[in-house]
Each structure stands twice: as structure tokens, then as C-alpha cells.
XYZ file of C-alpha atoms in Angstrom:
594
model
C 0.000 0.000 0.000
C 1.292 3.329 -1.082
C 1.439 6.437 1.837
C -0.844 9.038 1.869
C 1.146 11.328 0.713
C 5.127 11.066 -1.027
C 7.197 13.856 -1.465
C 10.190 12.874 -3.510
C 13.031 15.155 -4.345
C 11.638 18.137 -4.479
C 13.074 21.350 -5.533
C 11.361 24.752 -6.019
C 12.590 27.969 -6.801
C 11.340 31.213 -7.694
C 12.251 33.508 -10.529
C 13.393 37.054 -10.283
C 14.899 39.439 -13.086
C 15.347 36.545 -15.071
C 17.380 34.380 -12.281
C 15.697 31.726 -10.204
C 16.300 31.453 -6.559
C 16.302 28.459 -5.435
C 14.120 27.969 -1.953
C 13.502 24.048 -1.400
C 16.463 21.636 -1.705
C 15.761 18.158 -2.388
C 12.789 17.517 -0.683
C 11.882 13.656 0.617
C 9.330 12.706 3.344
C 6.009 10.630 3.289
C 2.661 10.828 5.630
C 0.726 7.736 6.405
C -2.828 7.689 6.849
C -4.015 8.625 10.900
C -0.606 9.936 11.052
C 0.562 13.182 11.658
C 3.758 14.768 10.475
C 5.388 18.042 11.595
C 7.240 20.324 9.801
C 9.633 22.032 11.688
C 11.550 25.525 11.442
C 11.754 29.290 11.740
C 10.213 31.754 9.359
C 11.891 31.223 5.942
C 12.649 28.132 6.470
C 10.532 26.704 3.576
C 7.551 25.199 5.854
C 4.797 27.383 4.069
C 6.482 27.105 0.761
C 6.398 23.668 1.146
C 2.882 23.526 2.036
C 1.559 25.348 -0.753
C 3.228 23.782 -2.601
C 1.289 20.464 -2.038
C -1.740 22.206 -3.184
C -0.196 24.029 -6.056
C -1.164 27.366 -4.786
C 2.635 28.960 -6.028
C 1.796 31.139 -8.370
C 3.851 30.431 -11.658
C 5.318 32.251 -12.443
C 7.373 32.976 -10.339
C 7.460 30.160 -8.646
C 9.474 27.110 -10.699
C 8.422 23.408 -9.664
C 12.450 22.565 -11.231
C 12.279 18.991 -10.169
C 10.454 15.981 -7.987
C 7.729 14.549 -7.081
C 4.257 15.102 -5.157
C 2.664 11.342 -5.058
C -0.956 11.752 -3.005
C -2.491 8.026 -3.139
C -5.957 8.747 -1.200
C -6.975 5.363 -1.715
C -3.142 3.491 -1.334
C -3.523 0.997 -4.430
C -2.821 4.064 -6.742
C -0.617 7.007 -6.618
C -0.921 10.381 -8.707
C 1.613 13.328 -8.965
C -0.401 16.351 -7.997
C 2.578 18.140 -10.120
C 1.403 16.617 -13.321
C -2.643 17.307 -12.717
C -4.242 20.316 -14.683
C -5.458 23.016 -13.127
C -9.002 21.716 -13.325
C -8.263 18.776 -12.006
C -6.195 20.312 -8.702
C -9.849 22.016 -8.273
C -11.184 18.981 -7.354
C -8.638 17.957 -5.233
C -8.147 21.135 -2.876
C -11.108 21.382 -0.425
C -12.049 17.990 -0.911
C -9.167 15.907 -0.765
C -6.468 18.101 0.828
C -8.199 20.867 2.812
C -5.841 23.391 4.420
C -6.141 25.799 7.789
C -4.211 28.978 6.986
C -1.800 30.649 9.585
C -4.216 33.670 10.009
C -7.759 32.640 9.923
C -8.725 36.723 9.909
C -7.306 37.275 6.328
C -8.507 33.964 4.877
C -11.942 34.381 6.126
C -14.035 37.064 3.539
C -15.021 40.219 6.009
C -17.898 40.390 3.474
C -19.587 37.176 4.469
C -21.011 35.918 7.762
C -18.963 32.549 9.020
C -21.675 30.360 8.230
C -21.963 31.803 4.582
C -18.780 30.623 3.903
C -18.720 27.034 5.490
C -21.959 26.301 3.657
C -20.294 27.720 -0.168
C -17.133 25.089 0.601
C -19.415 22.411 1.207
C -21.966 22.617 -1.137
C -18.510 23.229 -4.089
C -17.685 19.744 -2.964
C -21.145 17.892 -2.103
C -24.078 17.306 -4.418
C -26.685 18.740 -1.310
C -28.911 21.277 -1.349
C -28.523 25.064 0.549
C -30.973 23.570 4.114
C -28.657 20.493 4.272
C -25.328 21.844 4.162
C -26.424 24.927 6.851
C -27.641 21.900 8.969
C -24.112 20.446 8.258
C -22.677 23.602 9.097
C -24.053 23.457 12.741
C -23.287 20.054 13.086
C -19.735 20.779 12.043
C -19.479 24.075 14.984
C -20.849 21.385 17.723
C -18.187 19.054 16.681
C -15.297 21.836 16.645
C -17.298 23.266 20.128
C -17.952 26.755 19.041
C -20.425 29.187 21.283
C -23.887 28.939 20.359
C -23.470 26.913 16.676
C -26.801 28.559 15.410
C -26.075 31.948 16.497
C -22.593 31.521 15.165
C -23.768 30.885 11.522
C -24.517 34.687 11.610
C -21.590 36.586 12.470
C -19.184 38.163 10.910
C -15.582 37.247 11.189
C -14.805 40.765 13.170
C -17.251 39.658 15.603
C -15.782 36.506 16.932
C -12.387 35.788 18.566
C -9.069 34.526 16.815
C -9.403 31.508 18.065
C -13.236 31.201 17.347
C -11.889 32.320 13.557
C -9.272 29.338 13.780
C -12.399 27.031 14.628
C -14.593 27.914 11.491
C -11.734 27.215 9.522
C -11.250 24.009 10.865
C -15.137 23.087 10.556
C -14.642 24.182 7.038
C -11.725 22.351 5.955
C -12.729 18.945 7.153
C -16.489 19.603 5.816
C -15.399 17.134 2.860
C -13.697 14.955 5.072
C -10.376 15.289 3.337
C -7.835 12.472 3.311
C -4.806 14.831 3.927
C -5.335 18.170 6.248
C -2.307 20.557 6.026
C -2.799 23.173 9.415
C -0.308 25.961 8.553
C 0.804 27.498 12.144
C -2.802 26.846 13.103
C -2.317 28.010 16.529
C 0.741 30.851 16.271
C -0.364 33.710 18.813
C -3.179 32.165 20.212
C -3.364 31.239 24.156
C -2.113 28.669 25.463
C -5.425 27.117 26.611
C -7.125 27.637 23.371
C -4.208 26.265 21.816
C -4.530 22.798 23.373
C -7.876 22.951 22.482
C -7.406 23.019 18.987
C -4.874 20.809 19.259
C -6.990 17.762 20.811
C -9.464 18.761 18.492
C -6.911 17.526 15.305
C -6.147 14.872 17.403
C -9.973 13.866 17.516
C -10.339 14.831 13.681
C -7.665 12.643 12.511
C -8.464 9.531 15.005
C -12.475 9.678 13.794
C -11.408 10.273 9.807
C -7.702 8.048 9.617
C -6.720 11.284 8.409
C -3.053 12.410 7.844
C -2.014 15.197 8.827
C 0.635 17.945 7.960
C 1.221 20.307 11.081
C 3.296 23.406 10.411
C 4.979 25.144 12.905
C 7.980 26.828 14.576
C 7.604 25.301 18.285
C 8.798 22.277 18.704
C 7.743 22.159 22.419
C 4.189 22.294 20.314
C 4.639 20.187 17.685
C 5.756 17.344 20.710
C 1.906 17.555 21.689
C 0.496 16.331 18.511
C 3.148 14.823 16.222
C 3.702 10.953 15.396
C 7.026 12.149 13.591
C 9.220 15.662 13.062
C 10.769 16.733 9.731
C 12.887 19.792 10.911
C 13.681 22.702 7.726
C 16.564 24.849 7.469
C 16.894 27.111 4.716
C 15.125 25.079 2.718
C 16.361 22.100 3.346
C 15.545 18.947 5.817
C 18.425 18.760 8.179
C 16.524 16.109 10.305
C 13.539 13.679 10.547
C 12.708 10.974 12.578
C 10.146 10.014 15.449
C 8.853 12.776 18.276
C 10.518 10.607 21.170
C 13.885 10.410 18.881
C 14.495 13.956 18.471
C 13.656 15.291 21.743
C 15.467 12.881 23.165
C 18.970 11.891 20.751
C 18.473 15.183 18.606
C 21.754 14.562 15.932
C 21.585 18.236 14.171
C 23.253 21.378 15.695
C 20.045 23.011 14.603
C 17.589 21.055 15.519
C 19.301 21.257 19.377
C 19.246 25.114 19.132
C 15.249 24.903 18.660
C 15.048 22.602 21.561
C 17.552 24.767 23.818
C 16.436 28.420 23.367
C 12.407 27.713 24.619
C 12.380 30.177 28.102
C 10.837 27.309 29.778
C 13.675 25.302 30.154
C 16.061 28.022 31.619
C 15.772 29.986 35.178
C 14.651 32.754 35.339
C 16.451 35.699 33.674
C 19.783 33.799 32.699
C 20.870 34.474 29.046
C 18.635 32.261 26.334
C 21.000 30.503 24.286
C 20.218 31.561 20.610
C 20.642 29.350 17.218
C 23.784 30.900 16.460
C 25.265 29.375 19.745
C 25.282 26.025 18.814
C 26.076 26.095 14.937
C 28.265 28.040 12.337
C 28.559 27.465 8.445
C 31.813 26.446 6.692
C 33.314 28.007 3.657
C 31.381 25.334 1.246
C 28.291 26.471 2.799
C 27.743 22.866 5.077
C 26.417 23.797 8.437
C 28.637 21.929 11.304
C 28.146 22.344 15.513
C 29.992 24.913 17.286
C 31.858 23.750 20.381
C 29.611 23.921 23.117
C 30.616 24.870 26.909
C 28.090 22.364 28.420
C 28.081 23.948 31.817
C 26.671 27.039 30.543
C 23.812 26.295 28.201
C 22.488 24.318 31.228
C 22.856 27.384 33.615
C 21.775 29.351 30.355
C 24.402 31.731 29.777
C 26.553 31.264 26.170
C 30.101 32.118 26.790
C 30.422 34.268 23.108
C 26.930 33.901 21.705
C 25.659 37.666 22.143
C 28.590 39.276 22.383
C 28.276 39.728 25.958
C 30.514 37.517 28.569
C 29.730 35.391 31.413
C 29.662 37.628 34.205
C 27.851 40.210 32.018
C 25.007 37.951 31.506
C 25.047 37.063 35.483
C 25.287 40.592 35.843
C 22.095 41.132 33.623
C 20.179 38.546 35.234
C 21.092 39.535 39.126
C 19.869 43.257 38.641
C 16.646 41.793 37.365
C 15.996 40.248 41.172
C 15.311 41.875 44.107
C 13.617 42.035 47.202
C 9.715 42.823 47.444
C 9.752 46.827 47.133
C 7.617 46.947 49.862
C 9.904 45.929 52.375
C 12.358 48.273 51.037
C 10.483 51.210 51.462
C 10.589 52.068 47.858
C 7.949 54.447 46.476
C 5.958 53.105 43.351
C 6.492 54.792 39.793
C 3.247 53.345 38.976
C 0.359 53.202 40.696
C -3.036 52.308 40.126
C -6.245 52.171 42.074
C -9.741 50.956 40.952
C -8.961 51.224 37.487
C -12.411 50.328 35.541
C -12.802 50.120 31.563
C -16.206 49.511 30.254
C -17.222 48.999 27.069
C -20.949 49.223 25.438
C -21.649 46.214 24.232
C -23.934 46.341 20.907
C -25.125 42.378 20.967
C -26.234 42.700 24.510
C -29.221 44.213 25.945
C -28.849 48.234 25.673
C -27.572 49.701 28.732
C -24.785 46.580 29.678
C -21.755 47.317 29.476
C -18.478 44.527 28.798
C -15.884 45.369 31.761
C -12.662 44.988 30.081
C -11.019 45.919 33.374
C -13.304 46.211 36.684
C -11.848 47.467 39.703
C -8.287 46.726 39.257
C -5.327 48.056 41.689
C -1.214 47.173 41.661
C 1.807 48.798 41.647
C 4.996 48.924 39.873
C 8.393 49.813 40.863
C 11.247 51.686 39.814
C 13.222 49.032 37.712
C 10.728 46.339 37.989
C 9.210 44.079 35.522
C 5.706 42.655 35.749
C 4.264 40.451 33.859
C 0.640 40.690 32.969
C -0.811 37.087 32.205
C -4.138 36.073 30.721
C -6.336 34.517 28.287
C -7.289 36.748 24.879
C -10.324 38.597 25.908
C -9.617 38.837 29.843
C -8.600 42.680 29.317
C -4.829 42.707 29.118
C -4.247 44.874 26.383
C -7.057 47.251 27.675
C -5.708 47.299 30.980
C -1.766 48.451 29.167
C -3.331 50.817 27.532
C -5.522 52.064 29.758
C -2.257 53.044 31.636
C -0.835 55.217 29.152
C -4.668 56.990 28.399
C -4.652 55.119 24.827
C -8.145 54.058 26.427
C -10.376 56.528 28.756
C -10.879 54.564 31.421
C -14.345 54.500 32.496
C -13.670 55.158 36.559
C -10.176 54.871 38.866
C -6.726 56.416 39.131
C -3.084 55.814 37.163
C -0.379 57.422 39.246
C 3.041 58.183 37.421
C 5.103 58.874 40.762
C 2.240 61.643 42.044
C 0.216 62.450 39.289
C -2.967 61.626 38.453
C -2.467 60.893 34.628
C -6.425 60.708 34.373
C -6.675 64.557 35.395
C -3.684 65.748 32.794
C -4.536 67.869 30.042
C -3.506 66.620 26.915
C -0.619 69.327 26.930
C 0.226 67.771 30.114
C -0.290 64.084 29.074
C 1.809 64.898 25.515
C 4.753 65.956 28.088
C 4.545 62.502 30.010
C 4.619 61.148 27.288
C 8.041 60.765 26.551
C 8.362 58.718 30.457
C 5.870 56.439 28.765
C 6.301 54.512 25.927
C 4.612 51.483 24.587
C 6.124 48.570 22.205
C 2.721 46.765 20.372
C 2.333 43.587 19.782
C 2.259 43.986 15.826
C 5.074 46.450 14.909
C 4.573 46.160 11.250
C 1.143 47.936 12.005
C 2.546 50.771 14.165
C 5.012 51.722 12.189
C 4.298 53.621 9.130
C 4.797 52.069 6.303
C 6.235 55.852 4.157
C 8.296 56.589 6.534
C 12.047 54.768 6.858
C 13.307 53.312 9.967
C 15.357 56.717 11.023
C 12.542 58.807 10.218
C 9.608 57.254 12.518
C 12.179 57.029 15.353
C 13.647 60.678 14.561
C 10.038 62.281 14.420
C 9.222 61.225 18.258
C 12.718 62.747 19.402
C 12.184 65.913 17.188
C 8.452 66.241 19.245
C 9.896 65.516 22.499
C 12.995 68.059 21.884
C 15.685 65.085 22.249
C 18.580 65.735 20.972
C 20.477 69.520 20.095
C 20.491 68.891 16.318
C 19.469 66.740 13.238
C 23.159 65.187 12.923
C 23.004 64.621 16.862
C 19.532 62.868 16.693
C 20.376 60.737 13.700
C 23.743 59.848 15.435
C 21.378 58.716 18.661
C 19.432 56.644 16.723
C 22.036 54.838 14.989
C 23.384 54.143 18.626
C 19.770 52.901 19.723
C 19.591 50.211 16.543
C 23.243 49.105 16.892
C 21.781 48.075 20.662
C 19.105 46.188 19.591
C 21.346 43.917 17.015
C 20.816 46.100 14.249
C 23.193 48.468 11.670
C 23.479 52.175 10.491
C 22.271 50.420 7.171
C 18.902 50.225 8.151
C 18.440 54.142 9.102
C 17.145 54.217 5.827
C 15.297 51.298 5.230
C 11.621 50.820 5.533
C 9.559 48.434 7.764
C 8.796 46.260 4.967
C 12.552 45.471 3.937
C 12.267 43.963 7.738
C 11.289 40.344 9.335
C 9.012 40.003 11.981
C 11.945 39.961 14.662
C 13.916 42.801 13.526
C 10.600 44.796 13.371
C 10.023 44.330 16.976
C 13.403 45.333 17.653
C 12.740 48.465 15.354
C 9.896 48.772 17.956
C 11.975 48.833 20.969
C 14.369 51.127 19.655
C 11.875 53.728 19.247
C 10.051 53.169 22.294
C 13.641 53.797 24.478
C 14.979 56.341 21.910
C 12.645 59.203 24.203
C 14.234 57.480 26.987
C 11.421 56.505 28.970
C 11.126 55.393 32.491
C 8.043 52.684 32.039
C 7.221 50.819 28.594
C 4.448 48.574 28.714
C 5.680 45.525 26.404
C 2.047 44.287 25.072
C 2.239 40.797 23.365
C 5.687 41.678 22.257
C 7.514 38.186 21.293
C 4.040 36.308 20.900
C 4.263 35.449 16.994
C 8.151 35.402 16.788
C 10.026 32.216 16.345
C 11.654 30.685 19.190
C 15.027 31.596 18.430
C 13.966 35.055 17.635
C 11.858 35.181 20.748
C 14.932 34.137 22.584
C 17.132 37.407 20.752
C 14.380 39.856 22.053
C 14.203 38.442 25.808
C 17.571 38.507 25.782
C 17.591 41.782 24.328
C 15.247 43.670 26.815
C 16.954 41.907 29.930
C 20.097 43.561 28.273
C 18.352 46.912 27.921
C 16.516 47.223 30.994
C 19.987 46.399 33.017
C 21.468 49.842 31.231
C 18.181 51.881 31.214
C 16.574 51.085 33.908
C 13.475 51.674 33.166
C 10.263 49.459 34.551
C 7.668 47.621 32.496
C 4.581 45.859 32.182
C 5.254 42.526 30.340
C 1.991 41.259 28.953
C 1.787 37.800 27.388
C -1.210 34.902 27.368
C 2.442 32.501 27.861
C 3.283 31.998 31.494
C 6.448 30.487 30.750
C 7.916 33.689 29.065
C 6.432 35.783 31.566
C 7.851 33.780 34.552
C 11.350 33.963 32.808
C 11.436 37.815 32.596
C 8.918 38.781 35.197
C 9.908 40.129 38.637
C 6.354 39.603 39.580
C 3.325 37.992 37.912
C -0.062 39.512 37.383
C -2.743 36.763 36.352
C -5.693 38.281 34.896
C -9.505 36.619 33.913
C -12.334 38.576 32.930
C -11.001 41.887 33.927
C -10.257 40.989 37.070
C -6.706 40.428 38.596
C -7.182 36.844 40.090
C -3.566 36.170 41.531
C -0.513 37.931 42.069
C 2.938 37.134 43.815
C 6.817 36.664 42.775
C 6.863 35.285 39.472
C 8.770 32.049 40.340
C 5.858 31.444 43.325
C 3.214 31.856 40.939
C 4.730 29.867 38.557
C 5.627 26.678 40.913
C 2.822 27.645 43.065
C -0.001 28.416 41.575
C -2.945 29.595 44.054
C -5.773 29.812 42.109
C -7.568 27.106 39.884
C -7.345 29.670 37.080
C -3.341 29.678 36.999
C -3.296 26.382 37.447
C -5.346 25.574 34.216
C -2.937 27.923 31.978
C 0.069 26.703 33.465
C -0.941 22.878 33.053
C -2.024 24.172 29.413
C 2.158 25.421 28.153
C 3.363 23.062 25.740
C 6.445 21.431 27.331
C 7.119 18.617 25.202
C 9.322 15.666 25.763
C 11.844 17.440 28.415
C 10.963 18.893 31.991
C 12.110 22.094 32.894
């Protein structure tokens, strides 16, 4: 019996100015029926190229299929190569026999259309049935994938529902023809971690009820441990390792394939140096990529000896003035402090006159030099709450101190002054930065409002100081946002939040969609930054595990409400309420213990 699906050999590349660039490199691996298959590797890897490629969704040109095979045998007595099918005949294939969930269910959703709309249009494409049967289909399809209210569902609007609500229709939706091959394309990147292993068992139950295979993209391999029957790990465009789950967690052969294990925050103590990919490997002159000597000692205490360019004791250094004794029983006054804080929102499905509380009665305090981490499921009023602080959001009743003043009585003359002590790095930089203006200009034009700096040559010296800090060159003064990745954006981010040199950033969902390894470069990067500046923050993440490594304390919110609060190694051992305890038993750990 043939597998499911055979990839043999197969190398793409795309053409540019009359040159093709090659971006897969002798591609080989098979998925059995009831099995699932990872793919494995950070962001240009070649996991989504790889994907799409399955489907034949590469546009060509550019894209150039230059050799190999795609073999998809849905029965097993016959195979086909999905490369040699017309495009009429891929038609009946995609959506029917290979369905796909896209990375970001909010752009491959129409706005147009209402969610059940769209489920009902894939289905009846694919089944002879009439309009009444496939909306009855439709609900039976949101039971099985446990959406709200199925009925009431078939009526809203993707803007109306949450992301991982969105994620759920597209599930119901691409296993309405029961496909024999699902591909889930980072189906749970930036979600939390609770509705993360919900979507996960759901696959699981998918594939056990259909013996369906499955291809599960993604860049976590503390993820991928949850769900996987076997790992095929990608680096720059090329497998550098397959083999079982258990075997590569556990006797892991490539340099790389350790450095995605090693760099995961959960696995080190709490504000030691991450050890990044460039730590464990390095690439000869004939391009081969070999392991780099590796001072055992300190990747287990997580320091790297040259990685970062910072030594030993510098990274000890780092990591000691991150921990300190409760600021209470040093006598300390607050920079931050807040008291009844309440954000209400009018909600327009409800009955006129309620109101959603975002945040509802909400006091803490933050400390000169202090990092706390603000933890919480999507929806439980995170973001509202960090922005609430900086007035981004009117809160609706309460008090935000900034040392002694009120910043809910400034005038906005007064607030624009404060303004520079306050500074906020978004979760999506690519979206706060403007897209017209270059790198040096969007940082320049705060520091030009804010008076920093005596001239234009001094300010554009200052800046080029801030990006070499945060791992980046003079070069990319003039570059704009899109010539970036997702990593050095956020670092673009950082650099303009500290370039007005503030004295508390609130850091909302700031490493949530980056790769590991560039996760681990930012962390790494603000414990770096916040040793020389000083300055305090509010960390907010939906993962624990990254807010326990670079949290002093921990702030657990649910439904606007802080329900817990402590030192963030307590919380995170210690866990008092049953609410904690369910996101905390919810992080993906995979195969090795921290």
C-alpha cells in the first residue's frame, strides 16, 4: 500500500529578473494515513512554501516546480503526482481531498460574508446537497469543533468573533469534505495557550475519527511534541533532520535542531541568558552547516560564553539586577500606581444599557526598575488594561499614578509631556510603524516632538546608537519596515520606544508570533536593555512560561479581574488559584521537563 502522501526530491525555486532562486532543496518525506507529520523551522525556512506547494497554490510564475515529485495516493492501491494534474483537475482535489487551515484565519476568512456563509459555499462546491442540508451540516460541524452557540454563530461576521473562534470555522470548514490529507499551517501561532490545546486535541480527535493524515506546520517544537507521530525539521530550505517525536527530543543529531530545543524560556531559570541558534552552529566556507563547540556547563545554567557578544559575568550581571527584594519591604515608592482602574465597554449584541468590563476594579503597583508580567487569556482585558495606563483608552472610573500624578486629570498638553516617560512597544510592529516613513525617520520624528537631541546630525547619530543596541546596523536608518522580518521589526519597535528614553514601557504581546530563536534574541535583548536603562515595564503575554522567565512579579488576569498575584517564580511553581493552574498545566512542554 502506497502512503498518503510522497514527497520525492523536491526542488522549487522562484524567478526574479530573469534568475531563479532556489528555496527548497531536495525535498523527501512521506505521511501515512491517521498519522501526523510536523514540519519544523523558523520563518523562511521553507515550511509554508512547502505547504503550498502540495496544493499548487505557487503562483507560476514565479514560482518554478524545477524537479520531484508530489505522489498523493488517497486510496493506497494508486498514486498520482499532484505536479502533473491540470489546473481543473487540482480544483477537485483542494477542499475535498487536501483541505488546508491557513496561519491567520482573519485574512482567509471574507469580512464580506457571515462565518456560516462561507462554510456552507465550501461544502456545497464539494457535495451534491442542497442550501438547508449543508447549513444543517454547518451546525453540526461548529458542535463538533465546540464553538459558542453553533446557530447563532452561523450569523456573524468574522470581526465579531475571537481569533481563536476564527481558527475554529476554519477548521469546521476544511474537514467539511472529510479530506484524506489536512495541512494546518501554524494553526495556533499567537493564540493562548489554553485555546491552543484545544485546537490541538481537536486535530487529534479529527484525525483519530477520519484516519486522516495530517501535515502540522509550525515553529515550536515544544508544540509540535503535543500532537506529532514524527518531526521533519527545515533549514533554509532544506531537511536537516527527521525521525520520530521521542527520537528527536530525546537523541536530537543536528546542531540546529538542538538550538530549537535549547532556546524555549521554559527550560532556563529565570532571567539567565537564552541561548540563541547561532550558539550552537556556524557554516563552513562550502556552505555545510557543522556544531559549534559547546561549553556544556553554561547552556544548562543558560548563559553562552560568546553567543551575544556579551561575557559570562555580564550575563550574570544582567540577570542579578533583574531580582530583588519585594519593594515593599524596602520602602521604595511606586512609579506606577493604580487604584480601581475600571474600563467599560458598550456592548452592541447585549441588551442596551450593559456594558463589557474589560477591566473592573483593578489596583497594583509597579516599581522603579521592575518588571511585571501581565498574564491572561485573549479577551480577559490585558491589552485594555496596558493601555488604559498610558490613556490610549479613557478609562471608564479609577486612578493611574506616574510617581504623584494623576495621569487621568492631565490635560492633553500635560499628558503629551509625560509622554516621553511612557512609551509602549505593540504587539504587531509592522502595524505601528508607518509604512512611508524609513526606519530613522519614525524614530527621529518622536525625538524631534519631544525636543531630544540639540540637532538633526546629533539625533540621527542617537538613533544609529539605539539600533546598533538592539542587534541592528546604520544600514537600516534608511530602510523601511517592509525590507524587515518580523523579529527585527520588533526590535525596530523597541528602539523607538527607548529612543525618548522613557522610564516605564508597557511591552504588550511583544515576542508572541516570533520564532523561538527570535523570541529568545528579544528576551535577551530587553533583559540587556533594561539592566542599562533602567526603566520598569509591564510585560503582557497569554504565555506563562515567558512571563515567569522575565517577570519580577506575575499579574494573572480573567475577565477583567486580577485573580492572583505574587513573585513570578511562586506563581509559577505555586499556583494559588484554579485559574493559573489551568494555563500553566495548558504550556506546551514537550518531551523534556524544565
Amino acid at each position: 500500500m502506497f502512503p498518503l502522501l510522497s514527497i520525492q526530491d523536491l526542488n522549487i525555486g522562484f524567478r526574479q529578473n530573469g534568475v531563479i532562486n532556489q528555496v527548497l532543496h531536495r525535498l523527501s518525506f512521506s505521511v501515512s494515513r491517521g498519522e501526523t507529520v510536523a514540519i519544523v523551522g523558523e520563518s523562511g525556512s521553507g515550511k509554508s512554501v512547502t505547504s503550498l506547494a502540495i496544493l499548487r497554490l505557487l503562483s507560476v510564475p514565479p514560482a518554478v516546480y524545477m524537479s520531484g515529485k508530489i505522489l498523493f495516493s488517497p486510496g493506497g492501491d494508486s498514486q498520482t503526482d499532484l505536479l502533473q494534474r491540470s489546473e481543473k483537475e487540482m480544483q477537485t482535489i483542494r477542499g475535498n481531498q487536501i483541505s488546508m487551515i491557513f496561519q491567520e484565519p482573519m485574512t482567509s476568512l471574507n469580512p464580506l460574508f457571515t462565518c456560516g456563509s462561507q462554510v456552507i459555499e465550501a461544502i456545497m462546491r464539494h457535495q451534491q446537497i442542497d442550501v438547508q442540508n449543508a447549513r444543517q451540516k454547518t451546525i453540526e460541524l461548529f458542535e463538533k469543533v465546540q464553538l459558542p452557540d453553533p446557530v447563532a454563530m452561523l450569523s456573524r461576521y468574522p470581526h465579531e468573533i475571537s481569533g481563536g473562534q476564527m481558527q475554529r470555522v476554519m477548521i469546521a470548514m476544511a474537514v467539511s469534505s472529510e479530506p484524506a490529507l489536512l495541512i494546518a499551517d501554524e494553526p495556533t501561532t499567537a493564540l493562548d495557550v489554553t485555546v491552543q490545546q484545544n485546537i490541538l486535541r481537536l486535530i487529534k480527535t479529527l484525525r483519530s475519527e477520519n484516519n486522516m493524515g495530517v501535515v502540522f506546520i509550525s515553529h515550536d517544537l515544544g508544540l509540535v511534541a503535543e500532537i506529532a507521530d514524527r518531526i521533519v525539521v527545515m533549514f533554509r530550505g532544506e531537511i536537516v533532520e527527521q525521525d520520530t517525536t521521542k527520537n528527536i527530543f530525546t537523541t536530537a543529531s543536528h546542531p540546529y535542531t538542538k538550538a530549537l530545543l535549547s532556546c524555549r524560556p521554559i527550560l532556563h531559570a529565570k532571567g539567565k541568558r537564552l541561548p540563541l541558534v547561532s550558539d550552537f552552529m556556524e557554516q563552513n566556507a562550502d556552505g555545510t552547516i557543522v556544531a559549534k563547540a559547546i561549553n556544556k556547563f553554561e547552556f544548562e545554567n543558560g548563559g553562552s560564553e560568546k553567543g551575544n557578544g556579551n561575557s559570562v559575568d555580564q550575563s550574570n550581571k544582567n540577570a542579578d539586577s533583574f531580582s530583588f527584594t519585594q519593594p515593599g519591604e524596602t520602602g521604595r515608592a511606586p512609579l506606577i500606581r493604580v487604584e480601581n482602574l475600571s474600563v467599560w465597554f458598550a456592548s452592541r449584541h447585549a441588551t442596551p444599557g450593559f456594558h463589557v468590563k474589560a477591566v473592573n476594579d483593578v489596583s497594583f503597583k509597579i516599581y522603579p526598575g521592575e518588571t511585571v508580567g501581565l498574564v491572561g487569556e485573549s479577551g480577559c482585558g490585558k491589552t485594555t488594561l496596558g493601555r488604559s495606563l498610558l490613556r490610549l483608552v479613557t478609562p471608564t472610573a479609577g486612578s493611574v499614578y506616574y510617581q504623584d500624578q494623576n495621569l487621568l486629570l492631565c490635560s492633553q498638553q500635560q499628558l503629551r509631556h509625560m509622554r516621553r516617560h511612557l512609551q509602549i512597544i505593540f504587539q504587531d510592529p509592522y502595524s505601528s510603524l508607518n509604512p512611508r516613513l524609513t526606519v530613522g525617520a519614525a524614530i527621529k520624528e518622536a525625538m524631534k516632538v519631544h525636543q531630544i537631541g540639540e540637532s538633526a546630525a546629533k539625533r540621527k547619530e542617537r538613533i544609529v546608537q539605539l539600533l546598533e543596541k538592539v542587534n541592528l546596523s546604520a544600514d537600516h536608518y534608511h530602510r523601511y519596515p517592509h525590507e524587515f522580518s518580523g523579529g527585527q521589526r520588533q526590535r525596530i519597535g523597541i528602539a523607538r520606544a527607548l529612543a525618548l528614553e522613557p522610564s516605564f514601557i508597557v511591552c504588550d504581546e511583544s515576542v508572541s508570533a516570533l520564532d523561538v530563536s527570535v523570541q529568545a534574541q528579544v528576551l535577551n535583548l530587553l533583559n540587556d536593555l533594561k539592566a542599562e536603562f533602567g526603566f520598569a515595564a509591564l510585560f503582557i503575554s497569554h504565555d506563562l512560561s515567558v512571563v515567569r522567565y522575565i517577570s519580577d512579579r506575575i499579574l494573572v488576569m480573567c475577565k477583567g479581574k486580577i485573580v492572583e498575584s505574587g513573585d513570578a517564580e511562586a506563581v509559577y511553581k505555586h499556583p494559588q488559584s484554579s485559574y493559573t493552574q489551568k494555563l500553566i498545566s495548558a504550556i506546551p512542554v514537550g518531551l523534556i521537563s524544565s
